[in-house]
Coordinates of C-alpha atoms in Angstrom, one line a residue:
Chain A
X18 CA -6.1 -14.6 -39.2
X19 CA -8.5 -11.6 -39.4
X20 CA -5.7 -9.2 -40.5
X21 CA -4.8 -11.7 -43.4
X22 CA -8.3 -12.2 -44.6
X23 CA -9.0 -8.4 -44.7
X24 CA -5.7 -7.7 -46.6
X25 CA -7.2 -7.6 -50.1
X26 CA -10.6 -6.1 -49.0
X27 CA -11.0 -2.4 -50.1
X28 CA -10.5 0.0 -47.1
X29 CA -14.2 1.0 -47.6
X30 CA -15.3 -2.4 -46.5
X31 CA -13.1 -2.5 -43.5
X32 CA -14.5 -2.2 -40.0
X33 CA -11.8 0.1 -39.2
X34 CA -12.7 2.7 -41.7
X35 CA -16.3 2.8 -40.3
X36 CA -15.2 3.1 -36.8
X37 CA -13.0 6.0 -37.6
X38 CA -16.0 7.5 -39.4
X39 CA -18.0 7.0 -36.1
X40 CA -15.1 8.6 -34.4
X41 CA -15.4 11.7 -36.5
X42 CA -19.2 11.9 -35.9
X43 CA -18.7 11.4 -32.1
X44 CA -16.1 14.3 -32.1
X45 CA -18.4 16.4 -34.1
X46 CA -21.0 16.2 -31.4
X47 CA -18.5 16.4 -28.5
X48 CA -16.1 19.0 -29.6
X49 CA -18.6 22.1 -29.1
X50 CA -19.1 21.0 -25.5
X51 CA -15.3 20.8 -24.9
X52 CA -14.8 24.2 -26.7
X53 CA -17.5 25.9 -24.5
X54 CA -16.0 24.3 -21.4
X55 CA -12.6 25.7 -22.3
X56 CA -13.9 29.1 -23.0
X57 CA -16.0 29.2 -19.8
X58 CA -12.9 28.2 -17.8
X59 CA -10.6 30.8 -19.3
X60 CA -13.1 33.7 -19.2
X61 CA -14.4 32.9 -15.6
X62 CA -10.9 32.3 -14.3
X63 CA -9.6 35.7 -16.0
X64 CA -12.8 37.7 -15.0
X65 CA -12.5 36.6 -11.3
X66 CA -8.8 36.5 -11.3
X67 CA -8.4 39.2 -8.7
X68 CA -10.5 37.2 -6.1
X69 CA -9.6 34.0 -4.6
X70 CA -12.9 32.7 -5.7
X71 CA -11.8 33.1 -9.3
X72 CA -8.7 31.2 -8.7
X73 CA -10.6 28.3 -7.0
X74 CA -13.1 28.2 -9.7
X75 CA -10.3 28.0 -12.4
X76 CA -8.6 25.3 -10.3
X77 CA -11.8 23.3 -10.0
X78 CA -12.5 23.6 -13.7
X79 CA -8.9 22.6 -14.7
X80 CA -9.2 19.6 -12.5
X81 CA -12.6 18.9 -14.2
X82 CA -10.8 19.2 -17.6
X83 CA -9.1 15.9 -16.8
X84 CA -12.3 14.2 -17.3
X85 CA -12.4 15.4 -20.8
X86 CA -9.0 13.6 -21.3
X87 CA -10.5 10.4 -19.7
X88 CA -13.4 10.6 -22.4
X89 CA -11.2 11.2 -25.1
X90 CA -8.8 8.5 -24.3
X91 CA -11.7 6.0 -24.0
X92 CA -13.0 7.2 -27.5
X93 CA -9.6 6.9 -29.3
X94 CA -9.0 3.4 -27.4
X95 CA -12.5 1.9 -28.4
X96 CA -12.9 3.4 -31.9
X97 CA -9.4 4.2 -33.2
X98 CA -7.5 1.2 -31.5
X99 CA -5.1 3.8 -30.2
X100 CA -4.3 3.2 -26.5
X101 CA -3.2 6.4 -24.7
X102 CA -1.7 6.1 -21.4
X103 CA -3.2 8.2 -18.7
X104 CA -1.2 10.9 -17.1
X105 CA -0.2 10.5 -13.6
X106 CA -2.9 11.0 -11.1
X107 CA -3.4 14.4 -9.5
X108 CA -1.8 14.8 -6.2
X109 CA -4.2 17.0 -4.2
X110 CA -2.3 19.0 -1.7
X111 CA -4.0 19.6 1.7
X112 CA -5.9 22.8 2.5
X113 CA -7.8 25.5 0.5
X114 CA -4.6 27.0 -1.0
X115 CA -3.3 23.6 -1.6
X116 CA -6.4 22.9 -3.6
X117 CA -5.8 26.1 -5.8
X118 CA -2.1 25.4 -6.2
X119 CA -2.7 21.8 -7.2
X120 CA -5.5 22.7 -9.6
X121 CA -3.7 25.5 -11.3
X122 CA -0.3 23.8 -11.3
X123 CA -1.7 20.6 -12.9
X124 CA 0.0 20.3 -16.4
X125 CA -2.4 17.5 -17.4
X126 CA -5.5 19.9 -16.6
X127 CA -3.9 22.6 -18.7
X128 CA -3.0 20.2 -21.6
X129 CA -6.7 18.8 -21.7
X130 CA -7.9 22.4 -21.9
X131 CA -5.6 22.9 -24.9
X132 CA -7.0 19.8 -26.5
X133 CA -10.6 21.2 -26.0
X134 CA -9.5 24.4 -27.9
X135 CA -7.3 22.9 -30.7
X136 CA -9.6 19.7 -31.0
X137 CA -12.5 22.0 -31.6
X138 CA -11.0 23.3 -34.8
X139 CA -9.3 20.0 -36.0
X140 CA -12.6 18.2 -35.5
X141 CA -14.6 20.7 -37.5
X142 CA -12.2 20.3 -40.4
X143 CA -11.7 16.5 -40.0
X144 CA -15.4 15.6 -39.7
X145 CA -16.6 17.9 -42.3
X146 CA -13.9 16.8 -44.8
X147 CA -14.8 13.2 -44.2
X148 CA -18.4 13.5 -44.4
X149 CA -18.2 15.7 -47.5
X150 CA -16.0 13.2 -49.5
X151 CA -18.2 10.2 -48.6
X152 CA -21.4 12.1 -49.5
X153 CA -19.9 13.4 -52.7
X154 CA -18.6 10.1 -53.6
X155 CA -21.9 8.2 -53.0
X156 CA -23.7 11.2 -54.8
X157 CA -21.6 10.6 -57.8
X158 CA -22.0 6.9 -57.6
X159 CA -25.8 7.1 -57.8
X160 CA -26.0 9.9 -60.3
X161 CA -27.5 7.7 -63.0
X162 CA -30.4 7.1 -60.7
X163 CA -31.3 10.4 -59.3
X164 CA -30.6 12.3 -62.4
X165 CA -34.1 11.6 -63.5
X166 CA -35.6 13.8 -60.8
X167 CA -33.5 16.8 -61.8
X168 CA -35.5 19.7 -63.3
X169 CA -35.4 20.1 -67.1
X170 CA -33.3 23.1 -68.3
X171 CA -33.3 24.8 -71.6
X172 CA -29.8 24.8 -73.2
X173 CA -28.8 27.7 -75.5
X174 CA -29.8 25.7 -78.6
X175 CA -33.3 25.5 -77.3
X176 CA -33.1 21.8 -76.5
X177 CA -34.4 20.7 -73.1
X178 CA -31.8 19.0 -71.0
X179 CA -31.7 17.1 -67.8
X180 CA -28.7 16.9 -65.6
X181 CA -26.0 19.0 -64.0
X182 CA -24.3 21.7 -66.2
X183 CA -20.7 21.6 -66.5
X184 CA -19.2 24.8 -67.8
X185 CA -21.4 26.7 -70.1
X186 CA -23.8 24.6 -72.2
X187 CA -22.5 21.1 -71.4
X188 CA -25.0 19.0 -69.7
X189 CA -24.2 15.7 -68.1
X190 CA -26.9 13.6 -69.6
X191 CA -26.9 10.2 -71.2
X192 CA -25.1 6.9 -70.5
X193 CA -21.6 8.2 -71.0
X194 CA -22.0 11.0 -68.5
X195 CA -23.6 8.5 -66.1
X196 CA -20.6 6.3 -66.5
X197 CA -18.3 9.3 -66.1
X198 CA -20.0 10.1 -62.8
X199 CA -20.1 6.5 -61.6
X200 CA -16.2 6.5 -62.2
X201 CA -15.6 9.6 -60.1
X202 CA -18.0 8.3 -57.6
X203 CA -15.9 5.0 -57.3
X204 CA -12.8 7.1 -57.0
X205 CA -14.1 9.2 -54.3
X206 CA -16.0 6.6 -52.4
X207 CA -13.5 3.7 -52.4
X208 CA -10.2 5.4 -52.7
X209 CA -10.1 8.9 -51.6
X210 CA -12.8 8.9 -48.8
X211 CA -11.3 5.9 -46.8
X212 CA -7.7 7.4 -47.1
X213 CA -8.8 10.8 -46.0
X214 CA -11.2 9.6 -43.3
X215 CA -8.6 7.3 -41.9
X216 CA -5.7 9.7 -42.2
X217 CA -7.6 12.5 -40.6
X218 CA -8.7 10.1 -37.7
X219 CA -5.0 9.2 -37.3
X220 CA -4.1 12.8 -37.0
X221 CA -6.9 13.2 -34.4
X222 CA -5.6 10.4 -32.5
X223 CA -2.0 11.9 -32.6
X224 CA -3.4 15.2 -31.2
X225 CA -5.2 13.3 -28.4
X226 CA -2.2 11.2 -27.8
X227 CA 0.1 14.4 -27.7
X228 CA -2.1 16.4 -25.3
X229 CA -4.0 14.0 -23.2
X230 CA -1.2 11.3 -22.5
X231 CA 1.7 11.7 -20.1
X232 CA 4.4 14.1 -21.1
X233 CA 8.2 13.1 -21.4
X234 CA 8.8 14.5 -18.0
X235 CA 5.9 12.5 -16.4
X236 CA 7.1 9.4 -18.1
X237 CA 10.5 10.0 -16.8
X238 CA 9.2 10.5 -13.2
X239 CA 7.2 7.4 -13.5
X240 CA 10.2 5.4 -14.6
X241 CA 12.3 6.8 -11.9
X242 CA 9.8 6.0 -9.3
X243 CA 9.6 2.5 -10.7
X244 CA 13.3 2.2 -10.5
X245 CA 13.4 3.6 -7.0
X246 CA 10.8 1.2 -5.8
X247 CA 12.9 -1.6 -7.3
X248 CA 15.9 -0.4 -5.5
X249 CA 14.1 -0.2 -2.1
X250 CA 12.7 -3.6 -2.5
X251 CA 16.0 -4.9 -3.7
X252 CA 17.9 -3.3 -0.7
X253 CA 15.3 -4.8 1.6
X254 CA 15.7 -8.2 0.1
X255 CA 19.4 -8.0 0.3
X256 CA 19.3 -7.1 4.0
X257 CA 17.0 -9.9 4.6
X258 CA 19.5 -12.3 2.9
X259 CA 22.5 -10.9 4.9
X260 CA 20.4 -11.6 8.1
X261 CA 19.6 -15.1 6.9
X262 CA 23.3 -15.8 6.0
X263 CA 24.4 -14.6 9.5
X264 CA 21.7 -16.7 11.1
X265 CA 22.7 -19.9 9.1
X266 CA 26.4 -19.3 9.1
X267 CA 28.1 -17.3 11.8
X268 CA 25.5 -17.5 14.4
X269 CA 25.3 -21.3 14.0
X270 CA 29.1 -21.5 14.1
X271 CA 29.2 -19.5 17.3
X272 CA 26.6 -21.6 18.9
X273 CA 28.5 -24.7 18.1
X274 CA 31.8 -23.2 19.5
X275 CA 29.9 -22.1 22.7
X276 CA 28.3 -25.7 22.9
X277 CA 31.6 -27.5 22.3
X278 CA 33.5 -25.4 25.0
X279 CA 30.5 -26.1 27.3
X280 CA 30.8 -29.7 26.5
X281 CA 34.5 -29.7 27.2
X282 CA 34.1 -27.9 30.4
X283 CA 31.4 -30.2 31.6
X284 CA 33.5 -33.3 30.8
X285 CA 36.5 -31.8 32.6
X286 CA 34.6 -30.8 35.7
X287 CA 35.4 -33.7 37.6
X288 CA 39.1 -34.1 36.3
X289 CA 42.2 -33.0 38.1
X290 CA 43.5 -30.2 35.8
X291 CA 45.0 -26.9 36.6
X292 CA 42.7 -24.2 37.5
X293 CA 44.1 -21.7 34.8
X294 CA 43.1 -24.1 32.0
X295 CA 39.6 -24.3 33.4
X296 CA 39.6 -20.5 33.5
X297 CA 40.7 -20.4 30.0
X298 CA 37.9 -22.5 28.8
X299 CA 35.3 -20.6 30.8
X300 CA 36.7 -17.4 29.4
X301 CA 36.6 -18.7 25.8
X302 CA 33.0 -19.9 26.3
X303 CA 32.0 -16.6 28.0
X304 CA 33.4 -14.7 24.9
X305 CA 31.7 -16.9 22.5
X306 CA 28.4 -16.3 24.2
X307 CA 29.1 -12.5 24.4
X308 CA 29.8 -12.6 20.6
X309 CA 26.6 -14.5 20.1
X310 CA 24.7 -11.8 22.1
X311 CA 26.3 -9.0 20.1
X312 CA 25.7 -10.6 16.8
X313 CA 22.0 -11.2 17.8
X314 CA 21.7 -7.6 18.3
X315 CA 23.6 -6.6 15.1
X316 CA 21.3 -9.0 13.1
X317 CA 18.1 -7.9 14.4
X318 CA 19.3 -4.3 13.7
X319 CA 19.8 -5.2 10.2
X320 CA 16.4 -6.8 9.7
X321 CA 14.7 -8.9 12.3
X322 CA 13.7 -12.4 11.1
X323 CA 10.5 -12.1 12.8
X324 CA 9.2 -9.5 10.2
X325 CA 9.0 -12.4 7.7
X326 CA 6.2 -13.8 10.0
X327 CA 4.3 -10.6 9.7
X328 CA 4.5 -7.0 10.8
X329 CA 1.9 -7.8 13.5
X330 CA 4.0 -10.5 15.0
X331 CA 7.2 -8.4 14.8
X332 CA 5.5 -5.5 16.6
X333 CA 4.1 -7.7 19.3
X334 CA 7.5 -8.8 20.1
X335 CA 8.8 -5.3 19.9
X336 CA 6.1 -4.1 22.2
X337 CA 6.7 -7.1 24.7
X338 CA 10.3 -6.0 25.0
X339 CA 9.7 -2.3 25.3
X340 CA 11.1 -0.6 28.4
X341 CA 7.6 1.0 29.1
X342 CA 4.0 -0.1 28.8
X343 CA 2.9 0.0 25.2
X344 CA -0.5 -0.9 24.1
X345 CA -0.8 -2.1 20.4
X346 CA -3.6 -2.0 18.1
X347 CA -3.2 -3.6 14.8
X348 CA -5.9 -3.6 12.2
X349 CA -4.4 -4.5 8.8
X350 CA -6.4 -7.1 6.9
X351 CA -3.6 -8.1 4.5
X352 CA 0.2 -8.0 4.6
X353 CA 2.0 -5.0 3.1
X354 CA 5.1 -5.7 0.9
X355 CA 8.3 -6.8 2.8
X356 CA 10.0 -3.4 2.4
X357 CA 7.0 -1.5 3.7
X358 CA 6.8 -3.9 6.6
X359 CA 10.4 -3.4 7.3
X360 CA 10.1 0.5 7.3
X361 CA 7.0 0.6 9.5
X362 CA 8.9 -1.9 12.0
X363 CA 12.1 0.2 12.1
X364 CA 10.1 3.4 12.5
X365 CA 8.0 1.8 15.4
X366 CA 11.2 0.6 17.0
X367 CA 12.9 4.0 16.9
X368 CA 9.7 6.0 18.0
X369 CA 9.2 3.6 20.9
X370 CA 12.7 3.9 21.9
X371 CA 12.5 7.8 21.6
X372 CA 9.3 7.8 23.7
X373 CA 11.1 5.8 26.4
X374 CA 14.1 7.8 26.5
X375 CA 13.0 11.4 26.2
X376 CA 9.3 11.7 26.8
X377 CA 9.2 11.1 30.5
X378 CA 5.6 9.6 29.8
X379 CA 4.2 6.7 31.3
X380 CA 2.2 5.1 28.6
X381 CA 2.5 4.7 24.8
X382 CA -0.1 3.8 22.3
X383 CA 1.0 2.1 19.1
X384 CA -1.8 1.9 16.3
X385 CA -1.4 0.5 13.0
X386 CA -4.4 0.9 10.6
X387 CA -5.3 1.6 6.9
X388 CA -6.4 5.1 5.6
X389 CA -7.4 6.3 2.1
X390 CA -9.6 3.3 1.3
X391 CA -6.9 0.8 2.0
X392 CA -4.3 2.5 0.1
X393 CA -2.3 3.8 3.0
X394 CA -0.7 2.4 6.1
X395 CA -0.9 4.7 9.1
X396 CA 1.3 3.9 12.1
X397 CA 1.0 6.3 15.1
X398 CA 2.9 6.4 18.3
X399 CA 1.3 8.5 21.0
X400 CA 2.8 9.1 24.3
X401 CA 1.6 11.1 27.4
X402 CA 4.9 12.6 28.0
X403 CA 6.3 16.2 28.2
X404 CA 6.2 16.9 24.4
X405 CA 8.4 19.4 22.7
X406 CA 10.1 16.9 20.3
X407 CA 12.4 18.9 18.1
X408 CA 12.9 16.9 14.8
X409 CA 16.3 18.9 14.3
X410 CA 17.5 18.0 17.6
X411 CA 19.1 14.8 16.1
X412 CA 16.5 12.3 17.6
X413 CA 16.7 10.2 14.5
X414 CA 13.2 11.6 13.3
X415 CA 14.9 13.0 10.2
X416 CA 16.4 9.7 9.4
X417 CA 12.9 8.1 9.8
X418 CA 11.4 10.7 7.6
X419 CA 14.1 10.0 4.8
X420 CA 13.3 6.3 5.1
X421 CA 9.6 6.9 4.6
X422 CA 10.2 9.3 1.8
X423 CA 12.1 6.6 0.0
X424 CA 8.7 5.0 -0.6
X425 CA 6.8 8.3 -0.9
X426 CA 5.8 8.0 2.8
X427 CA 5.5 10.8 5.2
X428 CA 6.0 11.4 8.9
X429 CA 4.1 14.0 10.8
X430 CA 5.0 15.3 14.3
X431 CA 2.5 16.8 16.7
X432 CA 4.4 17.6 19.9
X433 CA 3.4 20.7 21.7
X434 CA 5.3 21.7 24.9
X435 CA 3.6 19.9 27.7
X436 CA 2.6 17.1 25.5
X437 CA 1.2 14.8 24.4
X438 CA 3.4 13.7 21.4
X439 CA 2.0 12.0 18.6
X440 CA 4.0 10.9 15.5
X441 CA 2.4 9.6 12.6
X442 CA 4.0 7.6 9.7
X443 CA 2.2 7.1 6.5
X444 CA 3.3 4.6 3.9
X445 CA 1.6 3.8 0.5
X446 CA 0.1 0.2 0.2
X447 CA 0.2 -0.8 -3.4
Chain B
X10 CA 16.7 -40.4 27.2
X11 CA 15.7 -41.2 23.6
X12 CA 16.0 -37.9 21.6
X13 CA 15.1 -36.8 18.1
X14 CA 16.6 -33.7 16.6
X15 CA 15.6 -31.4 13.8
X16 CA 18.1 -28.8 13.0
X17 CA 18.9 -27.4 9.6
X18 CA 22.4 -26.4 10.4
X19 CA 24.7 -29.6 9.9
X20 CA 27.3 -28.3 12.3
X21 CA 24.8 -27.9 15.2
X22 CA 23.1 -31.0 14.4
X23 CA 26.2 -33.0 14.7
X24 CA 27.3 -31.0 17.7
X25 CA 24.0 -31.7 19.6
X26 CA 24.2 -35.4 18.6
X27 CA 27.8 -35.8 19.9
X28 CA 26.9 -33.9 23.2
X29 CA 23.9 -36.0 23.8
X30 CA 25.3 -39.4 23.0
X31 CA 28.4 -38.5 24.8
X32 CA 26.3 -38.5 28.0
X33 CA 24.6 -41.7 27.4
X34 CA 21.6 -40.5 25.5
X35 CA 20.3 -42.0 22.4
X36 CA 19.7 -39.9 19.4
X37 CA 16.9 -41.7 17.3
X38 CA 16.7 -39.3 14.5
X39 CA 18.8 -36.2 13.5
X40 CA 17.2 -34.5 10.4
X41 CA 17.4 -31.0 8.8
X42 CA 13.6 -30.1 8.6
X43 CA 10.4 -30.5 10.5
X44 CA 8.5 -32.6 7.8
X45 CA 11.2 -35.4 8.0
X46 CA 11.1 -35.3 11.8
X47 CA 7.3 -35.7 11.9
X48 CA 7.7 -38.5 9.4
X49 CA 10.3 -40.3 11.7
X50 CA 7.9 -40.4 14.4
X51 CA 5.8 -43.0 12.8
X52 CA 8.6 -45.6 13.2
X53 CA 10.5 -44.5 16.3
X54 CA 8.9 -42.5 19.1
X55 CA 11.5 -40.6 21.3
X56 CA 11.1 -39.3 24.9
X57 CA 11.8 -35.7 23.7
X58 CA 12.1 -33.8 20.5
X59 CA 14.5 -30.9 19.9
X60 CA 13.3 -28.5 17.2
X61 CA 15.1 -25.6 15.7
X62 CA 12.5 -23.0 15.2
X63 CA 13.8 -21.6 11.9
X64 CA 14.2 -24.2 9.3
X65 CA 13.4 -24.5 5.7
X66 CA 11.1 -24.0 3.7
X67 CA 9.9 -20.6 4.9
X68 CA 12.1 -20.2 7.2
X69 CA 10.2 -18.6 10.0
X70 CA 8.5 -20.7 12.7
X71 CA 8.6 -24.3 11.4
X72 CA 9.8 -25.4 14.8
X73 CA 6.6 -24.1 16.6
X74 CA 4.3 -25.3 14.0
X75 CA 5.8 -28.8 14.2
X76 CA 5.7 -28.7 18.0
X77 CA 2.0 -27.8 17.8
X78 CA 1.5 -30.7 15.3
X79 CA 3.3 -33.0 17.6
X80 CA 1.2 -32.0 20.6
X81 CA -2.0 -33.5 18.9
X82 CA -0.3 -36.6 17.3
X83 CA 2.1 -37.5 20.1
X84 CA 0.9 -35.8 23.4
X85 CA 3.1 -37.8 25.4
X86 CA 6.4 -36.8 23.8
X87 CA 8.3 -33.7 25.2
X88 CA 9.0 -30.9 22.8
X89 CA 11.8 -28.5 23.1
X90 CA 12.0 -25.5 20.6
X91 CA 15.4 -23.8 20.1
X92 CA 15.6 -20.3 18.5
X93 CA 18.1 -17.7 17.9
X94 CA 15.7 -15.2 19.0
X95 CA 13.0 -15.5 21.5
X96 CA 9.5 -13.9 20.4
X97 CA 6.7 -13.6 22.7
X98 CA 4.2 -14.4 20.0
X99 CA 5.8 -17.7 19.3
X100 CA 6.0 -18.4 23.0
X101 CA 2.3 -17.8 23.5
X102 CA 1.5 -20.0 20.5
X103 CA 3.7 -22.7 21.7
X104 CA 2.3 -22.8 25.2
X105 CA -1.3 -22.0 24.5
X106 CA -3.7 -24.6 25.9
X107 CA -1.6 -27.5 27.0
X108 CA 1.8 -26.4 28.1
X109 CA 3.1 -29.5 29.9
X110 CA 6.1 -31.3 28.4
X111 CA 6.9 -28.3 26.3
X112 CA 10.1 -26.0 26.4
X113 CA 11.2 -22.9 24.5
X114 CA 14.8 -21.8 24.8
X115 CA 17.4 -19.6 23.2
X116 CA 19.9 -21.6 21.2
X117 CA 22.9 -20.5 23.1
X118 CA 21.6 -22.2 26.3
X119 CA 22.8 -25.5 24.9
X120 CA 26.3 -24.1 25.8
X121 CA 25.5 -24.5 29.5
X122 CA 25.5 -28.3 29.1
X123 CA 24.4 -29.2 32.6
X124 CA 21.3 -26.9 32.6
X125 CA 20.5 -28.0 29.0
X126 CA 20.3 -31.8 29.8
X127 CA 18.4 -31.0 32.8
X128 CA 15.8 -29.0 31.1
X129 CA 15.5 -31.9 28.5
X130 CA 14.9 -34.2 31.3
X131 CA 12.3 -31.9 32.8
X132 CA 10.5 -31.6 29.5
X133 CA 10.6 -35.5 28.9
X134 CA 9.1 -35.7 32.4
X135 CA 6.0 -33.4 31.5
X136 CA 7.3 -30.2 32.9
X137 CA 7.5 -26.7 31.3
X138 CA 10.8 -24.8 30.5
X139 CA 10.7 -21.3 29.5
X140 CA 13.8 -19.2 28.7
X141 CA 14.6 -16.5 31.1
X142 CA 14.5 -14.1 28.2
X143 CA 11.0 -14.9 27.5
X144 CA 10.2 -14.7 31.1
X145 CA 12.0 -11.4 31.3
X146 CA 9.9 -10.0 28.3
X147 CA 6.6 -11.4 29.7
X148 CA 7.4 -9.8 33.0
X149 CA 8.1 -6.5 31.4
X150 CA 5.7 -3.7 32.1
X151 CA 3.9 -3.8 28.8
X152 CA 2.5 -7.3 29.3
X153 CA 1.4 -7.2 33.0
X154 CA -2.2 -8.3 33.3
X155 CA -4.2 -6.8 36.0
X156 CA -3.4 -9.5 38.7
X157 CA 0.3 -8.8 38.3
X158 CA 0.2 -5.3 39.1
X159 CA -0.7 -6.4 42.6
X160 CA 2.5 -8.5 43.0
X161 CA 5.1 -7.2 45.3
X162 CA 8.8 -7.0 43.7
X163 CA 9.6 -10.1 45.9
X164 CA 6.8 -11.9 44.5
X165 CA 7.5 -11.0 41.1
X166 CA 11.1 -12.3 41.4
X167 CA 9.8 -15.6 42.8
X168 CA 7.4 -15.8 40.0
X169 CA 10.1 -15.2 37.4
X170 CA 12.2 -18.0 38.9
X171 CA 9.2 -20.3 38.9
X172 CA 8.6 -19.5 35.3
X173 CA 12.1 -20.6 34.5
X174 CA 11.3 -23.9 36.0
X175 CA 13.2 -23.6 39.3
X176 CA 11.9 -25.7 42.2
X177 CA 11.3 -24.2 45.7
X178 CA 14.7 -25.2 46.8
X179 CA 16.3 -23.5 43.7
X180 CA 14.3 -20.4 44.5
X181 CA 15.5 -20.4 48.0
X182 CA 19.1 -20.7 47.0
X183 CA 18.8 -17.9 44.4
X184 CA 16.9 -15.3 46.6
X185 CA 18.6 -16.2 49.9
X186 CA 15.2 -17.0 51.4
X187 CA 14.0 -19.6 53.8
X188 CA 11.7 -22.5 52.4
X189 CA 8.8 -21.0 54.4
X190 CA 9.2 -17.6 53.0
X191 CA 9.3 -19.0 49.4
X192 CA 6.3 -21.1 50.3
X193 CA 4.4 -17.9 51.6
X194 CA 5.3 -15.9 48.5
X195 CA 4.0 -18.6 46.2
X196 CA 0.9 -18.9 48.1
X197 CA 0.3 -15.0 47.7
X198 CA 1.0 -15.1 44.0
X199 CA -1.5 -17.9 43.4
X200 CA -4.1 -16.1 45.3
X201 CA -3.5 -12.7 43.7
X202 CA -3.6 -14.4 40.2
X203 CA -6.9 -16.0 41.1
X204 CA -5.5 -19.7 40.9
X205 CA -7.5 -22.0 42.9
X206 CA -5.6 -24.9 44.7
X207 CA -5.7 -28.0 42.7
X208 CA -3.2 -30.1 41.3
X209 CA 0.0 -29.1 43.1
X210 CA 2.8 -28.3 40.5
X211 CA 0.0 -27.5 37.9
X212 CA -0.7 -24.3 39.3
X213 CA 2.9 -23.2 38.9
X214 CA 2.6 -23.6 35.2
X215 CA -0.7 -21.9 35.2
X216 CA 0.8 -19.0 37.1
X217 CA 3.4 -18.6 34.2
X218 CA 0.8 -18.9 31.5
X219 CA -1.3 -16.2 33.0
X220 CA 1.1 -13.8 31.2
X221 CA 1.2 -15.8 28.0
X222 CA -2.5 -15.2 27.7
X223 CA -2.0 -11.6 27.8
X224 CA 1.0 -11.4 25.7

């Protein structure tokens, strides 16, 4: 509705134009600060380059430059109606050197710095042009009024004239000139200024979008991450479906077979029939029961149904069936996604199994908690065994690590010779 | 016995019905979900209800939840929950508080027709039936409460059989013990678990539940 109503309103009267004007002013005040920051970052970093301190200062200032990006994106978003996606969050590597490396290696920080430098120049040009055109336009438009305060000047012919001189000896005075000025004023104010003002704002917006948004590569990584996340969830859902189909189909059929064979044997128990027939029936029932047991193991290896009832329930059952004493502490307030629950469950199962088989320990502590302000699930398995776990020795640890990495999770091992062994799985909680 | 069945697999529902009616029992309702079964209780109350644990809509532990609902609405009716897997959490939910007339068995136990019918009869009579697999898990090292650490291996095997619902005579036969020896073991178990002499058989159930509390 609004769009339609404003269609025939000159650009001068549109809100959009004045918000772009406000943007130019805001940039005029902000750009010097950004420029100073950028120069400071470069000169401090360069002058202290030989020392580690110089690198860390530069790293910290580059990380700080991201705030400039945030401010600029907010400004273009609110005043220019141009939404710029934020670049991916900085992943800070652990340790002091990690801090330096992640700061100096942050493309988004460097690009924000580039915007401070380039933006300073473009802002000067853009704001000054816009302001000049508007002031000139308004000046011409009101010429007829303020011309009366111009000083009197003597023309060559000796007459006293008031008004601006154009060329030699032509003075803009009188109604005709007032009209000419007014016409020029209208041209500047209502046609040229809005076009220049808005066009420059668009260019400024494009510069911000180009330097402060995500890059092609970052967008690609994001889309790949999204696709991978879909794949992981899809695979998990498919496994759950297979397990359900086995439960509703084959397992039920096998139970029915075993039940009917049992029924037949029970009815024939008192009858006078050859022993070998009875043995045949007993054998068939035994095979059906064995198949059922095998299938049960297979199905729970695919994806235990009990996970559907919550990771806590599933882990409790796992701990109950463990071959050694396990104390379980579970402190998640809400349920993770099904795929995360499944990964956490299978890791716990494998790690408990390893602890029982290889650690020679007597007790295991299994803890599930959150970290990083609830953004991370941390599952740790601690045993009091002999330690010395070698991930490369085919203990399945590498497989678990790969499984965790599928969702950007990590697996850390601390297992000095002589123990204790603590293995920590970290999975993101969205 | 008069029996109601809730089982979502049509094959098993029909199989169970045939098995039970073939032995002179009456199947008063055979439905494929817990809600219909609870609704059928309004018109026809059976002696015992057989519930499949995993049924639509979720399908996770509908059977356990229906069993708990039945305990409050129909405390006199026996409830047997059948499951493809035995989970200790489900068992502790099911047996918490008031365990009499309740059973929890692996689905394949129905193949042993004699024991299955006997288990049904025991549940209908108000006894407790626990699957040996649950008992095995509960007896496993992880779940041993303090009192249990003090039990001798012999006492543990007696308790295990007790938890499966065996009578003293049954335990005698299984462990090749005299009736007096079994009696002695049971008394030792009760005292080590701190169960005061009260209502005879009830203590047997309490002894089993001692683990469930810690599961």
